mmCIF file of C-alpha atoms in Angstrom:
data_model
loop_
_atom_site.group_PDB
_atom_site.id
_atom_site.type_symbol
_atom_site.label_atom_id
_atom_site.label_comp_id
_atom_site.label_asym_id
_atom_site.label_seq_id
_atom_site.Cartn_x
_atom_site.Cartn_y
_atom_site.Cartn_z
ATOM 1 C CA ALA A 1 0.000 0.000 0.000
ATOM 2 C CA LEU A 2 1.012 3.600 -0.550
ATOM 3 C CA LEU A 3 2.616 5.371 2.346
ATOM 4 C CA LYS A 4 0.014 7.492 4.081
ATOM 5 C CA GLN A 5 0.595 11.229 4.378
ATOM 6 C CA ALA A 6 0.319 10.849 8.159
ATOM 7 C CA GLU A 7 3.293 8.500 8.222
ATOM 8 C CA LEU A 8 5.289 11.107 6.341
ATOM 9 C CA GLY A 9 4.440 13.938 8.715
ATOM 10 C CA TRP A 10 8.043 13.981 9.933
ATOM 11 C CA ILE A 11 9.303 14.895 6.441
ATOM 12 C CA SER A 12 8.305 18.566 6.752
ATOM 13 C CA LYS A 13 9.987 18.778 10.160
ATOM 14 C CA VAL A 14 13.423 17.568 9.010
ATOM 15 C CA TYR A 15 16.063 20.177 9.735
ATOM 16 C CA VAL A 16 19.753 19.853 8.921
ATOM 17 C CA ASN A 17 22.257 22.451 10.090
ATOM 18 C CA PRO A 18 24.614 22.678 7.058
ATOM 19 C CA PRO A 19 27.378 24.833 8.657
ATOM 20 C CA ALA A 20 27.599 22.407 11.609
ATOM 21 C CA VAL A 21 27.724 19.382 9.296
ATOM 22 C CA VAL A 22 30.426 20.992 7.144
ATOM 23 C CA ARG A 23 32.412 21.942 10.258
ATOM 24 C CA HIS A 24 32.202 18.368 11.535
ATOM 25 C CA ALA A 25 33.340 17.039 8.141
ATOM 26 C CA GLU A 26 36.297 19.451 8.136
ATOM 27 C CA GLN A 27 37.345 18.203 11.604
ATOM 28 C CA ILE A 28 37.472 14.663 10.259
ATOM 29 C CA GLN A 29 39.959 15.629 7.571
ATOM 30 C CA LYS A 30 42.250 17.070 10.239
ATOM 31 C CA TRP A 31 42.445 13.789 12.158
ATOM 32 C CA ARG A 32 45.921 12.319 12.402
ATOM 33 C CA THR A 33 46.155 9.530 9.888
ATOM 34 C CA VAL A 34 47.294 6.029 10.881
ATOM 35 C CA LYS A 35 50.852 4.918 10.129
ATOM 36 C CA GLY A 36 52.903 1.770 9.578
ATOM 37 C CA ASN A 37 51.279 -1.604 10.277
ATOM 38 C CA TRP A 38 48.056 0.093 11.399
ATOM 39 C CA GLN A 39 47.788 1.867 8.058
ATOM 40 C CA ALA A 40 48.436 -1.373 6.159
ATOM 41 C CA ALA A 41 45.698 -3.092 8.189
ATOM 42 C CA TRP A 42 43.174 -0.302 7.480
ATOM 43 C CA LEU A 43 44.069 -0.430 3.789
ATOM 44 C CA LEU A 44 43.512 -4.199 3.581
ATOM 45 C CA LYS A 45 40.175 -3.686 5.339
ATOM 46 C CA ALA A 46 39.329 -1.057 2.683
ATOM 47 C CA VAL A 47 40.208 -3.521 -0.115
ATOM 48 C CA THR A 48 37.716 -6.076 1.254
ATOM 49 C CA CYS A 49 34.975 -3.415 1.110
ATOM 50 C CA ILE A 50 35.593 -2.228 -2.473
ATOM 51 C CA ASP A 51 32.994 -2.644 -5.207
ATOM 52 C CA LEU A 52 35.516 -2.764 -8.068
ATOM 53 C CA THR A 53 33.752 -0.881 -10.812
ATOM 54 C CA THR A 54 33.850 -0.240 -14.520
ATOM 55 C CA LEU A 55 30.992 1.801 -15.993
ATOM 56 C CA SER A 56 32.218 3.082 -19.332
ATOM 57 C CA GLY A 57 30.658 3.206 -22.760
ATOM 58 C CA ASP A 58 33.685 1.340 -24.101
ATOM 59 C CA ASP A 59 33.575 -1.609 -21.656
ATOM 60 C CA THR A 60 34.212 -4.894 -23.483
ATOM 61 C CA PRO A 61 34.343 -8.545 -22.385
ATOM 62 C CA SER A 62 38.143 -8.316 -22.193
ATOM 63 C CA ASN A 63 38.426 -5.350 -19.802
ATOM 64 C CA VAL A 64 35.632 -6.807 -17.638
ATOM 65 C CA HIS A 65 37.563 -10.098 -17.587
ATOM 66 C CA ARG A 66 40.703 -8.290 -16.444
ATOM 67 C CA LEU A 67 38.734 -6.418 -13.778
ATOM 68 C CA CYS A 68 37.406 -9.737 -12.433
ATOM 69 C CA PHE A 69 40.903 -11.193 -12.221
ATOM 70 C CA LYS A 70 42.007 -8.093 -10.312
ATOM 71 C CA ALA A 71 38.983 -8.490 -8.021
ATOM 72 C CA LYS A 72 40.214 -11.954 -7.056
ATOM 73 C CA HIS A 73 43.868 -10.832 -6.733
ATOM 74 C CA PRO A 74 43.593 -7.207 -5.581
ATOM 75 C CA ILE A 75 47.067 -7.111 -3.991
ATOM 76 C CA ARG A 76 50.171 -8.807 -5.367
ATOM 77 C CA GLU A 77 50.648 -12.220 -3.745
ATOM 78 C CA ASP A 78 54.230 -11.603 -2.575
ATOM 79 C CA LEU A 79 53.181 -8.362 -0.840
ATOM 80 C CA LEU A 80 50.444 -10.226 1.049
ATOM 81 C CA LYS A 81 52.945 -12.977 1.959
ATOM 82 C CA ALA A 82 55.324 -10.386 3.404
ATOM 83 C CA MET A 83 52.490 -9.262 5.707
ATOM 84 C CA ASP A 84 51.428 -12.855 6.439
ATOM 85 C CA MET A 85 48.020 -12.143 4.889
ATOM 86 C CA HIS A 86 48.303 -14.370 1.791
ATOM 87 C CA ASP A 87 46.013 -17.088 3.184
ATOM 88 C CA LYS A 88 43.281 -14.828 4.562
ATOM 89 C CA GLY A 89 41.231 -14.824 1.338
ATOM 90 C CA ILE A 90 41.555 -11.095 0.669
ATOM 91 C CA THR A 91 39.428 -10.172 -2.336
ATOM 92 C CA VAL A 92 37.279 -7.137 -3.128
ATOM 93 C CA ALA A 93 33.624 -7.221 -2.040
ATOM 94 C CA ALA A 94 32.006 -7.196 -5.499
ATOM 95 C CA VAL A 95 32.493 -6.348 -9.168
ATOM 96 C CA CYS A 96 30.161 -3.621 -10.445
ATOM 97 C CA VAL A 97 29.228 -3.283 -14.142
ATOM 98 C CA TYR A 98 26.426 -2.273 -16.525
ATOM 99 C CA PRO A 99 23.611 -4.832 -17.112
ATOM 100 C CA ALA A 100 24.946 -5.682 -20.595
ATOM 101 C CA ARG A 101 28.268 -6.746 -19.033
ATOM 102 C CA VAL A 102 26.881 -8.846 -16.163
ATOM 103 C CA THR A 103 27.160 -12.137 -18.061
ATOM 104 C CA ASP A 104 30.825 -11.415 -18.925
ATOM 105 C CA ALA A 105 31.591 -10.724 -15.257
ATOM 106 C CA VAL A 106 29.692 -13.762 -13.952
ATOM 107 C CA ASN A 107 31.513 -16.059 -16.408
ATOM 108 C CA ALA A 108 34.935 -14.556 -15.690
ATOM 109 C CA LEU A 109 34.511 -14.932 -11.923
ATOM 110 C CA LYS A 110 33.219 -18.467 -12.323
ATOM 111 C CA ALA A 111 36.248 -19.323 -14.495
ATOM 112 C CA ALA A 112 38.521 -17.847 -11.821
ATOM 113 C CA GLY A 113 36.828 -20.162 -9.319
ATOM 114 C CA CYS A 114 35.680 -17.511 -6.867
ATOM 115 C CA ASP A 115 32.401 -16.509 -5.318
ATOM 116 C CA ILE A 116 32.694 -12.702 -5.565
ATOM 117 C CA PRO A 117 29.196 -11.337 -6.335
ATOM 118 C CA VAL A 118 28.482 -9.261 -9.426
ATOM 119 C CA ALA A 119 26.648 -5.985 -8.848
ATOM 120 C CA SER A 120 24.810 -4.365 -11.723
ATOM 121 C CA VAL A 121 23.686 -0.765 -11.985
ATOM 122 C CA ALA A 122 20.097 -0.467 -13.169
ATOM 123 C CA ALA A 123 16.876 1.599 -13.204
ATOM 124 C CA GLY A 124 18.011 4.035 -15.877
ATOM 125 C CA PHE A 125 21.528 4.587 -14.498
ATOM 126 C CA PRO A 126 22.954 7.233 -14.280
ATOM 127 C CA SER A 127 20.182 9.786 -14.927
ATOM 128 C CA GLY A 128 17.138 7.769 -13.838
ATOM 129 C CA GLN A 129 15.240 9.424 -16.676
ATOM 130 C CA THR A 130 13.549 6.326 -18.050
ATOM 131 C CA PRO A 131 9.960 5.092 -17.508
ATOM 132 C CA LEU A 132 9.380 3.017 -14.359
ATOM 133 C CA GLU A 133 8.339 0.050 -16.514
ATOM 134 C CA THR A 134 11.747 0.079 -18.240
ATOM 135 C CA LYS A 135 13.543 0.428 -14.902
ATOM 136 C CA LEU A 136 11.819 -2.636 -13.455
ATOM 137 C CA ALA A 137 12.453 -4.674 -16.621
ATOM 138 C CA GLU A 138 16.145 -3.720 -16.524
ATOM 139 C CA ILE A 139 16.438 -4.805 -12.872
ATOM 140 C CA LYS A 140 14.780 -8.153 -13.583
ATOM 141 C CA LEU A 141 17.065 -8.783 -16.574
ATOM 142 C CA ALA A 142 20.208 -7.974 -14.570
ATOM 143 C CA VAL A 143 19.124 -10.449 -11.869
ATOM 144 C CA GLN A 144 18.338 -13.032 -14.562
ATOM 145 C CA TYR A 145 21.864 -12.565 -15.997
ATOM 146 C CA GLY A 146 23.287 -13.481 -12.594
ATOM 147 C CA ALA A 147 23.721 -10.174 -10.722
ATOM 148 C CA ARG A 148 23.428 -10.771 -6.956
ATOM 149 C CA GLU A 149 23.404 -7.061 -6.134
ATOM 150 C CA ILE A 150 21.588 -4.238 -7.923
ATOM 151 C CA ASP A 151 22.599 -0.571 -7.646
ATOM 152 C CA ILE A 152 19.500 1.409 -8.624
ATOM 153 C CA VAL A 153 19.227 5.179 -9.084
ATOM 154 C CA ILE A 154 16.321 7.221 -7.797
ATOM 155 C CA SER A 155 14.346 9.791 -9.802
ATOM 156 C CA ARG A 156 15.842 13.051 -8.564
ATOM 157 C CA SER A 157 12.785 14.927 -9.835
ATOM 158 C CA LEU A 158 10.603 13.203 -7.209
ATOM 159 C CA VAL A 159 12.868 14.562 -4.457
ATOM 160 C CA LEU A 160 13.176 18.034 -5.959
ATOM 161 C CA SER A 161 9.397 18.362 -6.304
ATOM 162 C CA GLY A 162 8.688 16.855 -2.872
ATOM 163 C CA GLN A 163 6.804 13.783 -4.113
ATOM 164 C CA TRP A 164 7.826 11.574 -1.195
ATOM 165 C CA GLU A 165 5.050 8.965 -1.540
ATOM 166 C CA GLY A 166 5.929 8.648 -5.235
ATOM 167 C CA LEU A 167 9.596 8.152 -4.356
ATOM 168 C CA TYR A 168 8.735 5.526 -1.733
ATOM 169 C CA GLU A 169 6.511 3.647 -4.171
ATOM 170 C CA GLU A 170 9.108 3.668 -6.971
ATOM 171 C CA ILE A 171 11.887 2.363 -4.705
ATOM 172 C CA ARG A 172 9.526 -0.234 -3.217
ATOM 173 C CA GLN A 173 8.706 -1.571 -6.686
ATOM 174 C CA CYS A 174 12.409 -1.694 -7.556
ATOM 175 C CA ARG A 175 13.029 -3.630 -4.338
ATOM 176 C CA GLU A 176 10.335 -6.114 -5.374
ATOM 177 C CA ALA A 177 11.881 -6.506 -8.833
ATOM 178 C CA CYS A 178 15.255 -7.337 -7.230
ATOM 179 C CA GLY A 179 13.839 -10.501 -5.684
ATOM 180 C CA GLU A 180 16.681 -12.285 -3.876
ATOM 181 C CA ALA A 181 19.320 -9.762 -4.978
ATOM 182 C CA HIS A 182 20.533 -7.090 -2.576
ATOM 183 C CA MET A 183 19.517 -3.555 -3.492
ATOM 184 C CA LYS A 184 21.707 -0.490 -3.147
ATOM 185 C CA THR A 185 19.875 2.781 -3.723
ATOM 186 C CA ILE A 186 21.900 5.587 -5.307
ATOM 187 C CA LEU A 187 20.625 8.992 -4.166
ATOM 188 C CA ALA A 188 22.803 11.085 -6.528
ATOM 189 C CA THR A 189 23.269 13.521 -3.646
ATOM 190 C CA GLY A 190 24.996 16.152 -5.791
ATOM 191 C CA GLU A 191 21.671 16.650 -7.588
ATOM 192 C CA LEU A 192 19.278 16.743 -4.610
ATOM 193 C CA GLY A 193 19.653 20.456 -3.856
ATOM 194 C CA SER A 194 20.143 20.363 -0.056
ATOM 195 C CA LEU A 195 21.409 18.272 2.841
ATOM 196 C CA ALA A 196 17.853 18.158 4.233
ATOM 197 C CA ASN A 197 16.751 16.475 0.981
ATOM 198 C CA VAL A 198 19.651 14.021 1.321
ATOM 199 C CA TYR A 199 18.382 13.061 4.801
ATOM 200 C CA LYS A 200 14.760 12.743 3.641
ATOM 201 C CA ALA A 201 15.676 10.677 0.564
ATOM 202 C CA SER A 202 17.899 8.439 2.741
ATOM 203 C CA MET A 203 15.028 7.735 5.145
ATOM 204 C CA ILE A 204 12.512 7.065 2.365
ATOM 205 C CA ALA A 205 14.961 4.722 0.589
ATOM 206 C CA MET A 206 15.447 2.738 3.808
ATOM 207 C CA MET A 207 11.717 2.635 4.581
ATOM 208 C CA ALA A 208 11.141 1.238 1.076
ATOM 209 C CA GLY A 209 13.479 -1.694 1.739
ATOM 210 C CA SER A 210 16.954 -0.709 0.500
ATOM 211 C CA ASP A 211 19.784 -2.898 1.808
ATOM 212 C CA PHE A 212 22.278 -0.059 1.237
ATOM 213 C CA ILE A 213 22.119 3.634 0.496
ATOM 214 C CA LYS A 214 24.790 4.970 -1.857
ATOM 215 C CA THR A 215 25.923 8.556 -2.404
ATOM 216 C CA SER A 216 26.428 8.897 -6.130
ATOM 217 C CA THR A 217 26.614 7.389 -9.592
ATOM 218 C CA GLY A 218 30.131 8.749 -10.084
ATOM 219 C CA LYS A 219 28.773 10.574 -13.150
ATOM 220 C CA GLU A 220 27.530 13.686 -11.341
ATOM 221 C CA VAL A 221 29.576 16.872 -11.047
ATOM 222 C CA GLU A 222 29.678 16.413 -7.264
ATOM 223 C CA ASN A 223 30.057 12.874 -5.942
ATOM 224 C CA ALA A 224 30.868 11.443 -2.492
ATOM 225 C CA THR A 225 31.587 14.319 -0.095
ATOM 226 C CA LEU A 226 32.093 13.991 3.662
ATOM 227 C CA PRO A 227 29.203 16.319 4.695
ATOM 228 C CA VAL A 228 26.803 14.208 2.628
ATOM 229 C CA GLY A 229 28.316 11.078 4.201
ATOM 230 C CA VAL A 230 27.705 12.440 7.701
ATOM 231 C CA VAL A 231 24.036 13.191 6.908
ATOM 232 C CA MET A 232 23.413 9.778 5.316
ATOM 233 C CA MET A 233 25.044 7.966 8.242
ATOM 234 C CA ARG A 234 22.994 9.932 10.759
ATOM 235 C CA ALA A 235 19.897 8.797 8.841
ATOM 236 C CA ILE A 236 21.120 5.172 8.946
ATOM 237 C CA LYS A 237 21.648 5.471 12.700
ATOM 238 C CA GLU A 238 18.192 7.007 13.228
ATOM 239 C CA PHE A 239 16.592 4.260 11.111
ATOM 240 C CA TYR A 240 18.437 1.611 13.144
ATOM 241 C CA TRP A 241 17.255 3.138 16.442
ATOM 242 C CA GLN A 242 13.661 3.232 15.208
ATOM 243 C CA THR A 243 13.448 -0.166 13.516
ATOM 244 C CA GLY A 244 16.392 -2.335 14.615
ATOM 245 C CA PHE A 245 17.399 -2.778 10.934
ATOM 246 C CA LYS A 246 20.995 -2.090 9.921
ATOM 247 C CA VAL A 247 21.229 -0.546 6.460
ATOM 248 C CA GLY A 248 24.588 -0.381 4.679
ATOM 249 C CA PHE A 249 26.387 2.717 3.417
ATOM 250 C CA LYS A 250 28.300 3.111 0.149
ATOM 251 C CA PRO A 251 30.186 6.272 -0.792
ATOM 252 C CA ALA A 252 31.051 6.246 -4.507
ATOM 253 C CA GLY A 253 32.566 8.543 -7.096
ATOM 254 C CA GLY A 254 35.812 10.463 -6.816
ATOM 255 C CA ILE A 255 37.369 8.244 -4.111
ATOM 256 C CA ARG A 256 40.818 7.804 -5.649
ATOM 257 C CA THR A 257 43.434 7.769 -2.899
ATOM 258 C CA ALA A 258 44.281 5.430 -0.038
ATOM 259 C CA LYS A 259 44.130 8.412 2.309
ATOM 260 C CA GLU A 260 40.538 9.208 1.263
ATOM 261 C CA ALA A 261 39.552 5.557 1.715
ATOM 262 C CA ILE A 262 40.914 5.569 5.275
ATOM 263 C CA THR A 263 39.060 8.831 6.002
ATOM 264 C CA TRP A 264 35.779 7.181 4.945
ATOM 265 C CA LEU A 265 36.504 4.098 7.071
ATOM 266 C CA MET A 266 37.257 6.312 10.083
ATOM 267 C CA LEU A 267 34.073 8.306 9.544
ATOM 268 C CA VAL A 268 31.999 5.103 9.437
ATOM 269 C CA LYS A 269 33.681 3.837 12.610
ATOM 270 C CA GLU A 270 33.010 7.191 14.305
ATOM 271 C CA GLU A 271 29.378 7.613 13.189
ATOM 272 C CA LEU A 272 28.063 4.032 13.028
ATOM 273 C CA GLY A 273 30.556 1.959 15.006
ATOM 274 C CA VAL A 274 32.884 -0.926 14.280
ATOM 275 C CA GLU A 275 30.062 -3.333 13.404
ATOM 276 C CA TRP A 276 29.436 -1.339 10.196
ATOM 277 C CA LEU A 277 33.054 -1.824 9.054
ATOM 278 C CA LYS A 278 32.460 -4.999 7.068
ATOM 279 C CA PRO A 279 31.413 -5.652 3.465
ATOM 280 C CA GLU A 280 27.867 -6.599 4.574
ATOM 281 C CA LEU A 281 27.298 -2.982 5.722
ATOM 282 C CA PHE A 282 29.983 -0.861 4.074
ATOM 283 C CA ARG A 283 31.216 -0.622 0.482
ATOM 284 C CA LEU A 284 33.490 1.786 -1.350
ATOM 285 C CA GLY A 285 32.517 2.334 -4.974
ATOM 286 C CA ALA A 286 35.766 2.781 -6.872
ATOM 287 C CA SER A 287 37.681 2.116 -10.063
ATOM 288 C CA SER A 288 41.115 3.724 -9.613
ATOM 289 C CA LEU A 289 41.304 3.526 -5.785
ATOM 290 C CA LEU A 290 42.687 -0.023 -5.673
ATOM 291 C CA GLU A 291 45.733 1.025 -7.681
ATOM 292 C CA ASP A 292 46.661 3.659 -5.101
ATOM 293 C CA ILE A 293 46.068 1.300 -2.162
ATOM 294 C CA GLU A 294 48.319 -1.310 -3.780
ATOM 295 C CA LYS A 295 51.031 1.342 -4.268
ATOM 296 C CA GLN A 296 50.848 2.282 -0.584
ATOM 297 C CA ILE A 297 51.088 -1.371 0.463
ATOM 298 C CA PHE A 298 54.022 -1.880 -1.927
ATOM 299 C CA HIS A 299 55.772 1.034 -0.221
ATOM 300 C CA HIS A 300 54.909 -0.304 3.244
ATOM 301 C CA VAL A 301 56.406 -3.716 2.434
ATOM 302 C CA THR A 302 59.438 -2.781 0.303
ATOM 303 C CA GLY A 303 60.245 0.732 1.492
ATOM 304 C CA SER A 304 60.436 1.946 -2.111
ATOM 305 C CA TYR A 305 57.889 3.379 -4.503
ATOM 306 C CA ALA A 306 56.263 1.168 -7.150
ATOM 307 C CA LEU A 307 57.135 1.768 -10.790
ATOM 308 C CA PRO A 308 54.297 1.577 -13.330
ATOM 309 C CA HIS A 309 55.278 -1.972 -14.429
ATOM 310 C CA ASP A 310 55.442 -3.303 -10.840
ATOM 311 C CA LEU A 311 51.693 -3.638 -10.309
ATOM 312 C CA ALA A 312 49.059 -5.227 -12.506
ATOM 313 C CA MET A 313 46.345 -3.010 -13.954
ATOM 314 C CA ALA A 314 42.746 -3.229 -12.857
#
């Protein structure tokens, strides 16, 4: 049934204090970063939470195949051995592709003999400007092709025009179309107009059954920013207090350096607690991040900086 207006009474009362949120986010960036073995441990934790992603118009079976191999072997074997982590099964959390590339990814991972799930973007990614019927069909096809996770995008227009019941209903139908697959809901926060809208959209997405809420498509002008992260995590915490359900968080877009990855991990630990720091409840959407993390680990182990030919491409 449609959400009743009465149940959405709280929507009009949502207030976010942007200067305070921004100030808090700036504090986080000033935190002393971790060093040595601690840093290496945080970076390996980050690797296990990465959704290794390729979402380009020129994706082909061969670059998806290579991405899948990298997903299974994210860090060079000898580097892991040096840290005594070679037998701990360190892989990324998932491989994320367009629906048309799901079959390639599923086959490549199967051939590599590993159980890493394939995530597919869907529902008119990245703009969301397709009819609901098409969105639902796309989700169902992606699941049929073997995707175990679906990253949907919301219709930003529903947020910007305050159609909260409409937004709830659309996400609910997407959730239904996902069936057994996990659903991550991309809010495209850079296009929602305000932090208050980010909070409202986060709550509606969780009420409609999202397993994760995700910041961005990576195609917007503004992607994952810390203030937006703070607001989304506060919504997750509020939802958990009210319902007892833990919803995951996924920042995505523009996260390119090991240092940024650690900042996100620290923010999650600070806002949501250690129990959120696992792939079931935290993902990092990234394509070039892994390369930087591997460079940092190379430096940690060998004491020298990696040359371009030292590390395999993702």
